[in-house]
CSV table of C-alpha atoms in Angstrom, one decimal:
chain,number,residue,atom,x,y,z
A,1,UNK,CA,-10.7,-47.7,55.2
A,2,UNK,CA,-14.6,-48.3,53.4
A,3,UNK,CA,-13.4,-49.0,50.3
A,4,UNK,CA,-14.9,-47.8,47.2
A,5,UNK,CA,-18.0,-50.4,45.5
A,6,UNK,CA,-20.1,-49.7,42.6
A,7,UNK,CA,-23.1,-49.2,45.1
A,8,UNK,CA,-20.7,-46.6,46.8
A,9,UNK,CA,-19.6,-44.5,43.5
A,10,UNK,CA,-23.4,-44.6,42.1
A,11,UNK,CA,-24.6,-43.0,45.5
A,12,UNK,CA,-21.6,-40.3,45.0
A,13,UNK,CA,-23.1,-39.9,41.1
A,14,UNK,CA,-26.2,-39.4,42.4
A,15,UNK,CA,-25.2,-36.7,44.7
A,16,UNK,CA,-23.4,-35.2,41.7
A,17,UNK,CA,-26.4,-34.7,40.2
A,18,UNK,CA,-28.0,-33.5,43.0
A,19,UNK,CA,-25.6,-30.2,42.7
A,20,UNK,CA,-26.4,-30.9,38.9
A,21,UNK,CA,-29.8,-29.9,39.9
A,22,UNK,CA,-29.3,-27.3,42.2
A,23,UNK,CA,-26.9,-25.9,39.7
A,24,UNK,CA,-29.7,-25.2,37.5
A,25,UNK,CA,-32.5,-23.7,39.9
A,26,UNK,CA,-30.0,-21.5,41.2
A,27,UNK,CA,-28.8,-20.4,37.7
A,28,UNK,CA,-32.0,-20.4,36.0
A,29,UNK,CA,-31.8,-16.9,37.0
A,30,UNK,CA,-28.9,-16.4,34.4
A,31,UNK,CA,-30.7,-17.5,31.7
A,32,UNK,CA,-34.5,-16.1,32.5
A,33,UNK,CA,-33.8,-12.8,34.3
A,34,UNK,CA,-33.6,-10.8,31.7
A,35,UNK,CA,-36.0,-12.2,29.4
A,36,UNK,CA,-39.1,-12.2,32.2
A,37,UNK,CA,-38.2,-8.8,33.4
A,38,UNK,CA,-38.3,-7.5,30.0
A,39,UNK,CA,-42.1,-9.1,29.6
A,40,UNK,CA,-41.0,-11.3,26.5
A,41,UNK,CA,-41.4,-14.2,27.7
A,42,UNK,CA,-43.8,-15.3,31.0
A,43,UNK,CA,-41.5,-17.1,34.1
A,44,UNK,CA,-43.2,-20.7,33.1
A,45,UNK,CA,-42.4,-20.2,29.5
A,46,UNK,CA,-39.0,-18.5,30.4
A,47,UNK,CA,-37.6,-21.3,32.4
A,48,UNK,CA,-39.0,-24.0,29.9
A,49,UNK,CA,-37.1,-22.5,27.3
A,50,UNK,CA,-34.6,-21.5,28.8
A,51,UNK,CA,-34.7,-25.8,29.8
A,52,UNK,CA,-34.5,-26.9,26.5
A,53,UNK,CA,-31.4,-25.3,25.1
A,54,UNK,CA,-29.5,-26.0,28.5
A,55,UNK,CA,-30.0,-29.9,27.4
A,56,UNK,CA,-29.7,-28.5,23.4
A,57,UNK,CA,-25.8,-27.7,24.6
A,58,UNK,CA,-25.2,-31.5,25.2
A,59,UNK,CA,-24.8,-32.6,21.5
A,60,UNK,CA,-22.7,-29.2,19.7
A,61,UNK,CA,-19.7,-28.3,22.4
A,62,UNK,CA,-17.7,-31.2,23.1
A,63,UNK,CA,-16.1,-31.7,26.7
A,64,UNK,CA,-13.4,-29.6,27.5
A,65,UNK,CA,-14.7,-28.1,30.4
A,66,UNK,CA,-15.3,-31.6,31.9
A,67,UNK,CA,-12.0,-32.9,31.5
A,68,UNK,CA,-10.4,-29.3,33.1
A,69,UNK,CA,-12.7,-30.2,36.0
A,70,UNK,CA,-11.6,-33.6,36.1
A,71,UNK,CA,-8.2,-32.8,36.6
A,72,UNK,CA,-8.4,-30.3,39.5
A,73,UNK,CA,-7.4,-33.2,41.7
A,74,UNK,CA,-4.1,-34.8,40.7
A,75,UNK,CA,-5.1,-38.2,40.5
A,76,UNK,CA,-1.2,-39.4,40.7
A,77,UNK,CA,-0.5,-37.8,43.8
A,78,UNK,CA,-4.1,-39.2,45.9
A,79,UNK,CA,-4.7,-42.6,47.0
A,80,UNK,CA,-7.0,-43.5,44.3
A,81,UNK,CA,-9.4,-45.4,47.0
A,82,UNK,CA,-9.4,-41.9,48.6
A,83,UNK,CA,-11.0,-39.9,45.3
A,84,UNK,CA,-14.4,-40.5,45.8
A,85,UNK,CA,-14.5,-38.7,49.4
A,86,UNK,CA,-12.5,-36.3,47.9
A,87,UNK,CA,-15.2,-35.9,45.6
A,88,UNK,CA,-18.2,-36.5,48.0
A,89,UNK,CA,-16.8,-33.6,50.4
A,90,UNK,CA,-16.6,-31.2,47.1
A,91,UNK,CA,-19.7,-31.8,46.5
A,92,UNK,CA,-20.9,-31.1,50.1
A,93,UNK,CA,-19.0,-28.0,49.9
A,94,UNK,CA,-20.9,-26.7,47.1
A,95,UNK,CA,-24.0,-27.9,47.7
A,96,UNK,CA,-24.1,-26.0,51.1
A,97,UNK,CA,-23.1,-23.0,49.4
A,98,UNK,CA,-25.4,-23.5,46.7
A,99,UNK,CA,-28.7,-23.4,49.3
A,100,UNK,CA,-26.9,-20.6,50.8
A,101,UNK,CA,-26.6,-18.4,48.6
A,102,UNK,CA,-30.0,-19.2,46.8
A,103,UNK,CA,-32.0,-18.8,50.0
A,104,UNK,CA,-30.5,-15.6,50.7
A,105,UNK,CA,-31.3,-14.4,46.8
A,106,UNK,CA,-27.4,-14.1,46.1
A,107,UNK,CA,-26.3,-15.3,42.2
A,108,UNK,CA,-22.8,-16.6,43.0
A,109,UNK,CA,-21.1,-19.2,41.0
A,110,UNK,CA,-21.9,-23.0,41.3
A,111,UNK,CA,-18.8,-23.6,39.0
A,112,UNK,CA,-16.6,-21.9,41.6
A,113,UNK,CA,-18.3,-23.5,44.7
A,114,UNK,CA,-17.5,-26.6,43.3
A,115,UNK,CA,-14.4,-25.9,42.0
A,116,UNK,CA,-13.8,-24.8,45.3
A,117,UNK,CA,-14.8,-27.8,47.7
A,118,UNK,CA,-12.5,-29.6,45.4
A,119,UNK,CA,-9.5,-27.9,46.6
A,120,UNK,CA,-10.8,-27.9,50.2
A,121,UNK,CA,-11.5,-31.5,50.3
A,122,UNK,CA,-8.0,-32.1,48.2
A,123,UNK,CA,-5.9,-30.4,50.5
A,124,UNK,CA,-8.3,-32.3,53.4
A,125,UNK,CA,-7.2,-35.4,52.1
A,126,UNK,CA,-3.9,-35.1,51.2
A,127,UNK,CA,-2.2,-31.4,51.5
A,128,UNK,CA,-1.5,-29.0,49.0
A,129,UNK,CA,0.1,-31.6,46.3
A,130,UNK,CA,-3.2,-32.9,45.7
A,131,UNK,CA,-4.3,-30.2,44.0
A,132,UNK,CA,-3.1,-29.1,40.1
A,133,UNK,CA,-2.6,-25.3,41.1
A,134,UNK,CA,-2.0,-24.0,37.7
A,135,UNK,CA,-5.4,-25.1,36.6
A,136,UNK,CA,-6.8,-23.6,39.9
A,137,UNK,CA,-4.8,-20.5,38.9
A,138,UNK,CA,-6.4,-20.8,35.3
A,139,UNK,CA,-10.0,-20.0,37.0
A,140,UNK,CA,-8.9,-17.5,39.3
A,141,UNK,CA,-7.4,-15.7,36.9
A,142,UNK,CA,-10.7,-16.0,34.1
A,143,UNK,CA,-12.7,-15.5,37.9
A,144,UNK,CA,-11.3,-12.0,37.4
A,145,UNK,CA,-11.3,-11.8,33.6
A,146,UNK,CA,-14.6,-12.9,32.7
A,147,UNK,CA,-16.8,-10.5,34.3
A,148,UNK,CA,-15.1,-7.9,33.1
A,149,UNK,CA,-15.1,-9.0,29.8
A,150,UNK,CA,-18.7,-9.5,30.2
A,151,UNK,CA,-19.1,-5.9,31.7
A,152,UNK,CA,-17.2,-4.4,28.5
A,153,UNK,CA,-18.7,-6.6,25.9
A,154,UNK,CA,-22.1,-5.4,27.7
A,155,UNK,CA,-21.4,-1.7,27.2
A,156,UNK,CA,-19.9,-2.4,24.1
A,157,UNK,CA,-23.0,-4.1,21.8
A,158,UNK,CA,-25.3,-1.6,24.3
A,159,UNK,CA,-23.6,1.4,22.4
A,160,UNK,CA,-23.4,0.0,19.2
A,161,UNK,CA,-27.2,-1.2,19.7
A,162,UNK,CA,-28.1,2.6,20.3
A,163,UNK,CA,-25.5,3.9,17.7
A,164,UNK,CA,-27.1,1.9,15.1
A,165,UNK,CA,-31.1,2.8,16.0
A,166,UNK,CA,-30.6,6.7,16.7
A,167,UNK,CA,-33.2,7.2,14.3
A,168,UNK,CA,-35.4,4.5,14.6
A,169,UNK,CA,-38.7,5.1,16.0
A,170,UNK,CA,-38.6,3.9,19.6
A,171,UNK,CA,-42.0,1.9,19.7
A,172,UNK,CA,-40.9,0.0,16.4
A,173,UNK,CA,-37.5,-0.8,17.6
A,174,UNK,CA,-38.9,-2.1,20.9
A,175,UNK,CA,-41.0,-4.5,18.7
A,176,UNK,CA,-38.1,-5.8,17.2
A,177,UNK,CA,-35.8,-6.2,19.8
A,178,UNK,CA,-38.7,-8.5,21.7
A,179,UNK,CA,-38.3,-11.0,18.7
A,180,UNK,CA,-34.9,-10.7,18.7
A,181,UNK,CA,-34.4,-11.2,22.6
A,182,UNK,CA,-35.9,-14.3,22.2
A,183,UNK,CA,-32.7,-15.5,19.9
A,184,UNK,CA,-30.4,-14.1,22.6
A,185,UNK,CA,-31.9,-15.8,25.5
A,186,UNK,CA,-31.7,-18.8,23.6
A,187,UNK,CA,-28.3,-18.1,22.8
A,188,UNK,CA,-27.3,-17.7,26.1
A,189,UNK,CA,-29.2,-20.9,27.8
A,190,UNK,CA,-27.0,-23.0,25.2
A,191,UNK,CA,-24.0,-21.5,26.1
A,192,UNK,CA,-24.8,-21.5,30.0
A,193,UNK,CA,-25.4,-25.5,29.0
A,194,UNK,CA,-22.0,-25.8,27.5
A,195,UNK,CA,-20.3,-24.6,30.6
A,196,UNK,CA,-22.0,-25.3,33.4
A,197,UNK,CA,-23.2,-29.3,33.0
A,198,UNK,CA,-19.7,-29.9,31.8
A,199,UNK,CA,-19.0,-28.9,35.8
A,200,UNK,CA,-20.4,-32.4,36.7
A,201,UNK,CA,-19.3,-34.4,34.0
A,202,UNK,CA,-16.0,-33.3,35.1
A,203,UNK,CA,-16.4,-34.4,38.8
A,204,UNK,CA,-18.2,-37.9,38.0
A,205,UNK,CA,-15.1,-39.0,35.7
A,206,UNK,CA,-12.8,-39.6,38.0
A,207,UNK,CA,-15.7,-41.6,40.2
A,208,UNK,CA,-15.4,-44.0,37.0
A,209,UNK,CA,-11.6,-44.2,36.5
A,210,UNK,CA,-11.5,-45.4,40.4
A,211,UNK,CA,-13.5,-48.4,39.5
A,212,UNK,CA,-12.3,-49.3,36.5
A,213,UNK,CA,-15.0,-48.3,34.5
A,214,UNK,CA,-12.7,-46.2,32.3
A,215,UNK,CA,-11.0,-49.4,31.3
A,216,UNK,CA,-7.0,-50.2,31.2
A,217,UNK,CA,-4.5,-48.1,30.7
A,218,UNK,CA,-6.8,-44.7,30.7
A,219,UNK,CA,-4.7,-41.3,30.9
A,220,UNK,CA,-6.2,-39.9,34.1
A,221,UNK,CA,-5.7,-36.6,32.8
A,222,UNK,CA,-8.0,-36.9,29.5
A,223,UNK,CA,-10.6,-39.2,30.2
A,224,UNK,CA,-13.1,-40.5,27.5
A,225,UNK,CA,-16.8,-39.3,28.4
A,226,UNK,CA,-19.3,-42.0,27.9
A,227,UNK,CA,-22.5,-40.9,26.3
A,228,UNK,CA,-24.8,-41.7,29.0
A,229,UNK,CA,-22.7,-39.2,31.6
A,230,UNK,CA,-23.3,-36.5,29.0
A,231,UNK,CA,-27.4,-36.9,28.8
A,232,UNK,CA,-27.8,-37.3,32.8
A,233,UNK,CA,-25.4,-34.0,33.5
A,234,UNK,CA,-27.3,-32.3,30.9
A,235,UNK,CA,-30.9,-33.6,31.8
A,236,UNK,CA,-30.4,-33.1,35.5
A,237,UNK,CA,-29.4,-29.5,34.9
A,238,UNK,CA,-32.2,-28.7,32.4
A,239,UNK,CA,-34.2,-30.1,35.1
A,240,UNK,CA,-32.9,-27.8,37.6
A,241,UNK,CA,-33.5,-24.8,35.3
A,242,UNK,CA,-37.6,-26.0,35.2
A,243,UNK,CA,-37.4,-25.4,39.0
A,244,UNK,CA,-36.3,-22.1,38.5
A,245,UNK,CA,-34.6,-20.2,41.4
A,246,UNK,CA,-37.1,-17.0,41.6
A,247,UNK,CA,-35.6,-15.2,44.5
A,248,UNK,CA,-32.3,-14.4,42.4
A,249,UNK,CA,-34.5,-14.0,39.1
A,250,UNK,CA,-36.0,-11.1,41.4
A,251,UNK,CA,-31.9,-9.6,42.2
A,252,UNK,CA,-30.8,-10.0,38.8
A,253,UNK,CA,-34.2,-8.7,36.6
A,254,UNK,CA,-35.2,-6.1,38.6
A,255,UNK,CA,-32.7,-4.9,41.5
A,256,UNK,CA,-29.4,-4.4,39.4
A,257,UNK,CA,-31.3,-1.9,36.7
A,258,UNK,CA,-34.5,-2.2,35.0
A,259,UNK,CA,-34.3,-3.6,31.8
A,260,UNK,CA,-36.1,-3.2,28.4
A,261,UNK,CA,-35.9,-5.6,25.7
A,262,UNK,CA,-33.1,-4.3,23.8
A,263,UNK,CA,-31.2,-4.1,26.9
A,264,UNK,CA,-32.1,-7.4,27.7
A,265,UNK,CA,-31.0,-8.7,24.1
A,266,UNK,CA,-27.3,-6.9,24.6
A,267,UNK,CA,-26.9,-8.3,28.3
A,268,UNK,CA,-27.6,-11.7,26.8
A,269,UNK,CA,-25.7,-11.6,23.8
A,270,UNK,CA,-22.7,-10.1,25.2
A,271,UNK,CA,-23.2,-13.2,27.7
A,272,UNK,CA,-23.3,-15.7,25.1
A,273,UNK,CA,-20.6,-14.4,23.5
A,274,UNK,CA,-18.3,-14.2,26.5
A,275,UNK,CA,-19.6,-18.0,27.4
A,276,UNK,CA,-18.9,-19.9,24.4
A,277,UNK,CA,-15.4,-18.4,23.6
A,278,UNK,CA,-14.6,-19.7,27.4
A,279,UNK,CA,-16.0,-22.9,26.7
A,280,UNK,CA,-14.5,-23.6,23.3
A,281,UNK,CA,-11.4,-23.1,25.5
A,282,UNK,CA,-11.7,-25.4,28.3
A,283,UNK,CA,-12.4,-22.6,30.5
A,284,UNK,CA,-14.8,-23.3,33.6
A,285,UNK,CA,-16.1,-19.9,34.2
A,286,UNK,CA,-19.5,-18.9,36.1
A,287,UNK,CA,-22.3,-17.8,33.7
A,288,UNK,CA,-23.6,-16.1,37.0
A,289,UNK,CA,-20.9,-13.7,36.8
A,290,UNK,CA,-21.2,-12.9,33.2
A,291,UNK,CA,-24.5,-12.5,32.9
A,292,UNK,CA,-24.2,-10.2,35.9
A,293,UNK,CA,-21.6,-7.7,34.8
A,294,UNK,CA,-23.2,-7.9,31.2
A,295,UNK,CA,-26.5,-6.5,32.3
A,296,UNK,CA,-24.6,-4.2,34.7
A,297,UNK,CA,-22.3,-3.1,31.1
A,298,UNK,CA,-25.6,-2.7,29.2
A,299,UNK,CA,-26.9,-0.5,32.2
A,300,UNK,CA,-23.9,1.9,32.2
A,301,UNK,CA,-24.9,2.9,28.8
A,302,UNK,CA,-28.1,5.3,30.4
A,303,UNK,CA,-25.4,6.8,33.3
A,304,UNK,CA,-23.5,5.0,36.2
A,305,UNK,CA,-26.6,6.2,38.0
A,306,UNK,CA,-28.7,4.0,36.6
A,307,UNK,CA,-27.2,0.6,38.3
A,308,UNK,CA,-27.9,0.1,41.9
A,309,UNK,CA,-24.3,-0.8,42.9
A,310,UNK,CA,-24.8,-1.2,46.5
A,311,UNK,CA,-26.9,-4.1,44.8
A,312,UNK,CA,-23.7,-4.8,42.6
A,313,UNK,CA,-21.6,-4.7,45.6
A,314,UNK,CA,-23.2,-7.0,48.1
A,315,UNK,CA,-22.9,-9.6,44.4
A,316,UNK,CA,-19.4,-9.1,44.3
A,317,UNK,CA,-18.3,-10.1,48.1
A,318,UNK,CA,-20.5,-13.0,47.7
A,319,UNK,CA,-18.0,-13.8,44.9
A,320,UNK,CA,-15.1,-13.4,46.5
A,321,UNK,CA,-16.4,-15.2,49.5
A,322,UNK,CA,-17.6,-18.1,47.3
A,323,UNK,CA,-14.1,-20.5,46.5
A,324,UNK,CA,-12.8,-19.7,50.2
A,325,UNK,CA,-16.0,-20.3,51.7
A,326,UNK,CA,-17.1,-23.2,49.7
A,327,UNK,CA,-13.4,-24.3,50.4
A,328,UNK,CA,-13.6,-24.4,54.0
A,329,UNK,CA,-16.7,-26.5,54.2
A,330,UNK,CA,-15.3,-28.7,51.6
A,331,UNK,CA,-12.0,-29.4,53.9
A,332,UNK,CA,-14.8,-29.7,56.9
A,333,UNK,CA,-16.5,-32.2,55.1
A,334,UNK,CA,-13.7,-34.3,54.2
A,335,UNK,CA,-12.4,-34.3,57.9
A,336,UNK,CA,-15.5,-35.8,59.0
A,337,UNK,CA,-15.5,-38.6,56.2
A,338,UNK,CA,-12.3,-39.5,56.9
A,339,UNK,CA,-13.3,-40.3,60.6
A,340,UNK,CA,-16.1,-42.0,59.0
A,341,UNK,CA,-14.5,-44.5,57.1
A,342,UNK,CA,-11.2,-44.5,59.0
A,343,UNK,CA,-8.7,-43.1,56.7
């Protein structure tokens, strides 16, 4: 078998943070939607704000995310010469489902593509052992929870929002909610940062424990994150978000309902809200879904009439589809590897 160099684990990084990249362009939707189809911000100033507190996350959340991402793979069950194919057919997984989904304007989850060529390319590799199941279970379950939390917590600060200005006068309150929305959207590009670069923190640790970089006697299951891991994930995916993914800002701003500012200011702040409790947990959900059912729960406020759900529906298969899918070519991807390098 090829084994694994330093020349070999850098190119591996690097495609890491390739998905790093396409992470962001196909979730700079999440952040900008709202705010561009609202007319409070312009796309070009939307996604370069939206840039800037995706990289603002890397120095106030920690890494808890990372190190549940890290240990997807049990580490003491794979060949540990073996983890960085593992790791290279995740990321092919995901990657391919990424472009997918993007070029066919569909906001799935990058963190479950990922999440799901790791288990694909696990089981590939070495059967169903290889992979920690009770953390898998953990994001299936929050896969479920969080956009319905998101969808409640939308409806929820909607009403209050509306409660709370029944009197105001309308062109006034629409003034106010444009200043304000630009707080939320900030909000919510932080928290979309504390979540989602984590992702490929957590997939380029193990790359370094294999090689020693680590050092001796390192727990694989709570791995120290070196400061320059943190700045690339988080540059690369506030690079992404610059590129901006316009054919899913076009489904989520306009296609799922239209959108005033103080709609756009509950959808986001329900989001953030949602986001950071899951990341202060260790949690690795998908903005995309939060953000999604948020704005559908802030849309449910004017009448179930007012959000196209055939829209919402075509969204939700691709979710479903997204861990099996991105799973299969992930198992795929390692199978052809391991002819590759003859393991």
């Amino acid at each position: 078998m090829i084994e694994a160099t330093w020349e070999l684990i850098a190119a591996i990084i690097g495609i890491a943070l390739v998905f790093d990249f396409t992470n962001g362009f196909h979730d700079s939707a999440n952040s900008i939607s709202t705010v561009v189809s609202t007319k409070v911000l312009s796309p070009r100033n939307a996604v370069v704000f939206a840039a800037f507190f995706n990289f603002a996350a890397a120095f106030g959340f920690g890494v808890a995310v990372a190190n549940t991402i890290s240990t997807i793979v049990e580490l003491n069950v794979v060949s540990l010469a073996v983890v960085p194919y593992i790791v290279l057919g995740a990321l092919v997984g995901a990657i391919a489902w990424n472009i997918i989904t993007w070029f066919f304007g569909l906001p799935t989850s990058s963190s479950h593509a990922l999440i799901g060529g790791l288990v694909g390319a696990g089981i590939s590799a070495a059967g169903f052992a290889a992979i920690r199941w009770n953390t898998v279970g953990t994001v299936a379950l929050f896969m479920v929870l969080s956009p319905i939390i998101g969808l409640i917590c939308g409806f929820m600060f909607m009403a209050a929002i509306l409660w709370l200005t029944r009197r105001a006068n309308k062109q006034s309150a629409e003034s106010h909610f444009k200043r304000l929305q630009l707080c939320s959207a900030a909000a919510y590009s932080f928290s979309h940062g504390t979540n989602d670069a984590q992702k490929t923190i957590g997939i380029i640790l193990p790359l370094l424990f294999v090689v020693g970089y680590a050092g001796v006697g390192t727990n694989p299951n709570h791995f120290l994150v070196p400061a320059w891991v943190i700045i690339a994930s988080y540059t690369t995916i506030a690079l992404g978000t610059l590129a901006g993914g316009w054919r899913i800002v076009r489904t989520m701003g306009y296609k799922i309902t239209k959108l005033r500012p103080v709609q756009g200011f509950a959808a986001e702040t329900a989001g953030a809200v949602t986001i950071l409790g899951a990341s202060a947990a260790g949690i690795p959900v998908s903005t995309t879904h939060v953000i999604c059912s948020s704005i559908m729960g802030v849309g449910t406020t004017m009448g179930t009439s007012t959000v196209k759900w055939g829209v919402a529906r075509s969204i939700v298969i691709a979710w479903v589809l997204t861990i099996p899918i991105s799973a299969i070519i992930g198992f795929a991807a390692f199978a052809v590897i391991r002819v590759v390098i003859g393991y």
